[in-house]
Amino acid sequence: MSKPLSIGFIGNGSHARRVRDALISLEVHYQEVEYDRSSPISEQVGIIQSDAIFITSPNDTHGSYLEQLHQIYNGYIYCEKPPVNRLIELSILDTIDMTRCFFGFNYRYSPIHEEISSIRNEFDLGPIVTIEIHCSYPFAVKPEYLGSWKSDCDRSPLGVLENLGVHFIDMSISFAGSIQTSSLHLTNIINNSRAPDTATLSLLHANGTTSNIFVSYATSYRNNIYLTLERGDIDYDGNKIDVYSPRETFNFQGLSIRPPVVLTKELDSEIAYKESLRECVKYFIQVVASGGEFESELSDRSKEVASAMLVSRKI
């Protein structure tokens, strides 16, 4: 049996548990190195000498940990999204070794992303015209929200955008390419003087495609990703994907009507999330085990996502 990987976790909340579950399901042979929050990282030999570190701590700590580890650590880092959540920290991403640092935008590995990409290859739908994303659930009305760092303006200044919306910025870039301009509107619907619980982000991509992302912890549940393409539409509602085509669909009077559904695929969003996290961790561990480097395209996109989130024109 090969020597187990030594892995440390900075942060021990619910997401750390989900990552550990993914490691177990992947049958990763590893030994966990304990991290002591009360001691400086520089004094923790086991952490410094570990093969990999998962940063699963609150968003406001990511930048500091990345900066500290850059000075003293030669292993691999898996940092949860977002990479940083303050504009002043954005430059940190230009100083760390991105070939050995990976950010947990797990929607990149989601079956949802894979199915939409496959459909675009299978059907002659043409280029994407616009992407509309609506993802919401009433987390902010629950008592545990007020006790969570996600509702703290100091720890999570962009609120729902940096915790939920950031995934869809990454997805939009994946589908439509780099961002030219962006505008952002943040609000607090519950009006509890906490972090923004609702966000609308509009993106103009360099190729002319637009993306509109609405995320909320304060409105009723909805999970919808809608791609309007030149010759058809792709609609995901959290349970299934429908493909509408062809564009040239008319009634007997010659009036335009909605195209028929030419394909339906069942795809549960909860199952897709678990699978996406598992695949994300799998890719990370494969690079660690092989001593390789992370793809530069993923690193560049992580920087662009952080920039789009932090530099957007506020409206």
XYZ file of C-alpha atoms in Angstrom:
315
model
C 0.000 0.000 0.000
C 1.270 3.459 -0.913
C 2.079 5.998 1.763
C -1.036 7.917 2.832
C -1.325 11.566 1.880
C -1.029 13.947 4.812
C -3.901 16.420 4.686
C -4.765 19.361 6.931
C -8.047 21.220 7.288
C -8.140 24.905 8.164
C -11.761 25.314 9.128
C -13.918 22.605 10.634
C -17.485 23.519 9.772
C -20.166 21.882 7.651
C -18.278 22.230 4.392
C -15.191 20.574 5.845
C -17.431 17.637 6.729
C -18.737 17.492 3.179
C -15.178 17.476 1.822
C -14.207 14.691 4.233
C -17.241 12.714 3.045
C -16.038 13.189 -0.540
C -12.552 11.940 0.374
C -14.092 8.858 2.001
C -16.330 8.144 -1.005
C -13.285 8.442 -3.281
C -11.421 5.995 -0.996
C -8.516 8.422 -0.653
C -5.766 6.948 1.519
C -4.882 9.851 3.791
C -3.923 10.839 7.286
C -5.364 14.042 8.713
C -2.992 16.528 10.324
C -4.586 18.527 13.109
C -4.676 22.306 12.765
C -4.603 24.394 15.941
C -6.461 27.701 15.518
C -4.827 29.086 18.648
C -1.265 28.781 17.268
C 0.410 30.544 14.314
C 0.583 28.419 11.171
C 4.332 29.008 11.047
C 4.731 27.059 14.299
C 2.683 24.047 13.186
C 5.218 21.695 11.634
C 2.677 19.024 10.737
C 0.603 21.492 8.728
C 3.623 23.055 7.010
C 4.967 19.631 5.994
C 1.622 18.196 4.861
C 0.951 17.206 1.256
C -2.236 19.257 0.994
C -4.329 21.741 2.929
C -8.055 22.361 2.572
C -9.039 25.919 3.513
C -12.702 25.546 4.451
C -12.858 28.477 6.859
C -15.134 31.557 6.541
C -14.632 33.759 3.477
C -12.955 36.644 5.288
C -10.034 34.406 6.325
C -9.131 33.050 2.880
C -6.890 35.915 1.817
C -4.905 35.903 5.049
C -4.350 32.152 4.988
C -3.310 32.194 1.334
C -0.846 34.999 2.001
C 0.653 33.260 5.048
C 0.953 29.875 3.360
C 2.586 31.426 0.318
C 5.562 32.342 2.494
C 6.086 29.009 4.272
C 4.278 26.181 2.477
C 5.315 24.088 -0.539
C 2.363 21.702 -0.706
C -0.984 21.953 -2.463
C -3.843 24.192 -1.374
C -7.563 23.681 -1.940
C -9.275 26.937 -0.986
C -13.025 27.229 -0.885
C -14.625 29.944 -2.979
C -14.393 32.887 -3.100
C -10.584 33.210 -3.211
C -10.872 36.575 -1.405
C -13.845 38.759 -0.463
C -12.272 42.225 -0.221
C -10.927 44.383 -3.017
C -7.764 45.168 -1.040
C -6.932 41.437 -1.040
C -7.360 40.900 -4.779
C -3.639 41.452 -5.446
C -2.824 38.415 -3.272
C -3.896 36.235 -6.191
C -1.053 37.698 -8.261
C 1.587 36.737 -5.690
C 0.725 33.144 -4.748
C 1.739 30.068 -6.746
C -1.460 29.349 -8.670
C -0.023 26.143 -10.150
C -0.353 24.571 -6.698
C -3.481 26.366 -5.530
C -6.993 25.285 -6.483
C -10.288 27.040 -5.722
C -13.461 25.107 -4.992
C -15.773 26.311 -7.720
C -17.345 22.885 -7.810
C -20.036 23.812 -10.361
C -17.248 23.478 -12.923
C -17.542 19.740 -12.381
C -21.318 19.592 -11.988
C -23.435 17.188 -14.065
C -25.541 20.268 -14.846
C -22.562 21.938 -16.520
C -21.638 18.718 -18.317
C -25.170 18.115 -19.611
C -25.588 21.658 -20.912
C -22.209 21.448 -22.658
C -23.155 18.074 -24.164
C -26.499 19.401 -25.395
C -24.812 22.345 -27.084
C -22.556 19.911 -28.933
C -25.412 17.570 -29.865
C -27.935 20.114 -31.110
C -27.335 22.858 -33.644
C -28.456 25.671 -31.347
C -25.784 28.186 -32.295
C -23.941 30.598 -29.995
C -25.307 31.741 -26.629
C -27.158 35.063 -26.722
C -27.908 35.425 -23.012
C -27.764 33.444 -19.758
C -30.343 33.965 -17.020
C -29.790 32.444 -13.583
C -32.201 32.588 -10.655
C -31.182 30.746 -7.492
C -32.956 31.488 -4.221
C -34.152 29.961 -0.967
C -35.290 31.641 2.294
C -32.215 30.954 4.440
C -32.354 34.480 5.912
C -35.651 33.806 7.704
C -34.134 30.968 9.749
C -32.713 31.587 13.238
C -29.417 29.914 12.322
C -28.809 32.522 9.627
C -28.430 35.301 12.195
C -25.833 33.225 14.046
C -23.887 32.442 10.887
C -20.851 34.367 9.629
C -22.641 34.449 6.262
C -24.970 37.101 7.668
C -22.166 39.197 9.190
C -21.426 42.369 7.192
C -17.805 42.429 8.367
C -17.078 38.796 7.571
C -19.213 38.497 4.447
C -19.592 42.029 3.038
C -21.098 40.856 -0.253
C -23.410 38.413 1.477
C -25.312 36.032 -0.753
C -23.282 37.044 -3.817
C -19.966 35.787 -2.437
C -21.490 32.646 -0.949
C -23.916 31.540 -3.655
C -23.684 33.847 -6.660
C -19.946 33.350 -7.057
C -20.578 29.834 -8.437
C -22.725 31.236 -11.229
C -20.208 33.920 -12.165
C -17.767 31.082 -12.742
C -20.351 29.115 -14.722
C -21.170 32.134 -16.893
C -17.505 32.669 -17.742
C -17.201 28.985 -18.568
C -20.084 29.174 -21.041
C -19.682 32.701 -22.442
C -16.035 33.662 -21.979
C -14.298 36.570 -20.277
C -16.178 39.514 -18.800
C -15.954 43.007 -20.277
C -18.122 44.948 -17.813
C -20.333 44.142 -14.844
C -22.867 45.911 -12.655
C -24.158 44.847 -9.260
C -27.136 45.644 -7.065
C -27.115 44.424 -3.444
C -30.007 44.710 -1.005
C -31.307 43.350 2.287
C -34.939 42.334 1.865
C -35.390 40.904 5.350
C -34.100 44.273 6.646
C -32.245 42.835 9.604
C -29.194 45.114 9.308
C -27.100 42.153 8.254
C -25.125 41.264 5.114
C -26.904 41.611 1.746
C -29.394 38.751 1.396
C -30.244 39.459 -2.241
C -28.070 40.319 -5.263
C -28.501 40.978 -8.964
C -25.374 40.886 -11.098
C -25.343 41.758 -14.803
C -22.389 40.726 -16.928
C -21.410 41.756 -20.445
C -18.988 39.238 -21.877
C -16.279 40.193 -24.358
C -18.051 38.302 -27.165
C -21.290 40.270 -26.648
C -23.137 37.603 -24.647
C -24.914 38.808 -21.516
C -25.459 37.030 -18.202
C -27.960 38.036 -15.535
C -27.545 36.400 -12.134
C -30.144 36.753 -9.366
C -29.425 35.093 -6.011
C -31.287 35.472 -2.748
C -31.492 34.128 0.779
C -34.754 36.033 1.274
C -37.161 34.871 -1.459
C -38.931 31.583 -2.112
C -37.110 28.547 -3.447
C -36.265 28.554 -7.111
C -33.366 27.033 -9.009
C -33.298 27.961 -12.668
C -30.615 28.249 -15.329
C -31.870 29.404 -18.717
C -29.692 29.723 -21.813
C -31.093 31.532 -24.836
C -29.124 30.501 -27.898
C -29.412 31.713 -31.453
C -31.507 28.748 -32.628
C -33.047 27.352 -29.448
C -33.200 27.397 -25.660
C -31.915 25.244 -22.775
C -33.911 25.375 -19.533
C -32.886 23.767 -16.221
C -35.385 24.011 -13.350
C -33.559 22.120 -10.605
C -35.148 18.795 -11.550
C -34.783 18.433 -15.284
C -33.250 20.004 -18.396
C -35.523 20.834 -21.340
C -34.267 21.729 -24.809
C -36.501 23.843 -27.064
C -35.896 23.789 -30.817
C -36.096 24.752 -33.664
C -36.297 28.529 -33.587
C -38.438 28.592 -36.741
C -41.616 27.243 -35.110
C -44.938 28.782 -36.222
C -48.650 28.026 -35.894
C -51.076 27.578 -38.785
C -51.496 31.372 -38.943
C -47.794 31.867 -39.409
C -47.331 33.328 -35.919
C -44.304 32.431 -33.814
C -44.952 29.954 -30.988
C -42.666 28.331 -28.470
C -40.610 25.557 -30.051
C -41.329 21.980 -28.967
C -39.253 20.213 -26.336
C -36.879 18.014 -28.314
C -35.072 16.608 -25.282
C -35.782 16.221 -21.563
C -33.254 14.911 -19.063
C -33.956 14.347 -15.385
C -31.286 15.865 -13.144
C -31.850 16.490 -9.437
C -29.959 19.554 -8.190
C -29.136 18.048 -4.772
C -27.617 14.944 -6.331
C -25.800 17.107 -8.864
C -24.283 19.215 -6.063
C -22.903 16.185 -4.231
C -21.481 14.759 -7.435
C -19.915 18.081 -8.408
C -18.144 18.421 -5.055
C -16.929 14.845 -5.295
C -15.520 15.423 -8.798
C -13.942 18.698 -7.717
C -12.131 17.007 -4.807
C -11.215 14.086 -7.063
C -9.452 16.372 -9.539
C -7.576 18.115 -6.726
C -6.371 14.844 -5.196
C -5.286 13.508 -8.589
C -3.021 16.515 -9.113
C -1.649 16.228 -5.572
C -0.954 12.503 -5.906
C 0.780 12.954 -9.264
C 2.838 15.974 -8.190
C 1.418 17.911 -11.139
C 0.136 21.437 -11.644
C -3.353 22.861 -11.903
C -4.544 24.022 -15.297
C -3.710 27.680 -15.885
C -7.171 28.281 -17.378
C -8.789 27.387 -14.045
C -6.462 29.727 -12.159
C -7.103 32.595 -14.571
C -10.852 32.081 -14.278
C -10.681 32.090 -10.479
C -9.003 35.497 -10.606
C -11.592 36.798 -13.071
C -14.476 35.581 -10.905
C -13.064 37.342 -7.851
C -12.474 40.488 -9.871
C -15.989 40.494 -11.337
C -17.455 40.118 -7.872
C -15.346 42.834 -6.254
C -14.903 45.409 -9.019
C -18.493 45.451 -10.369
C -20.109 48.857 -10.761
C -22.644 49.172 -7.923
C -26.151 50.266 -8.946
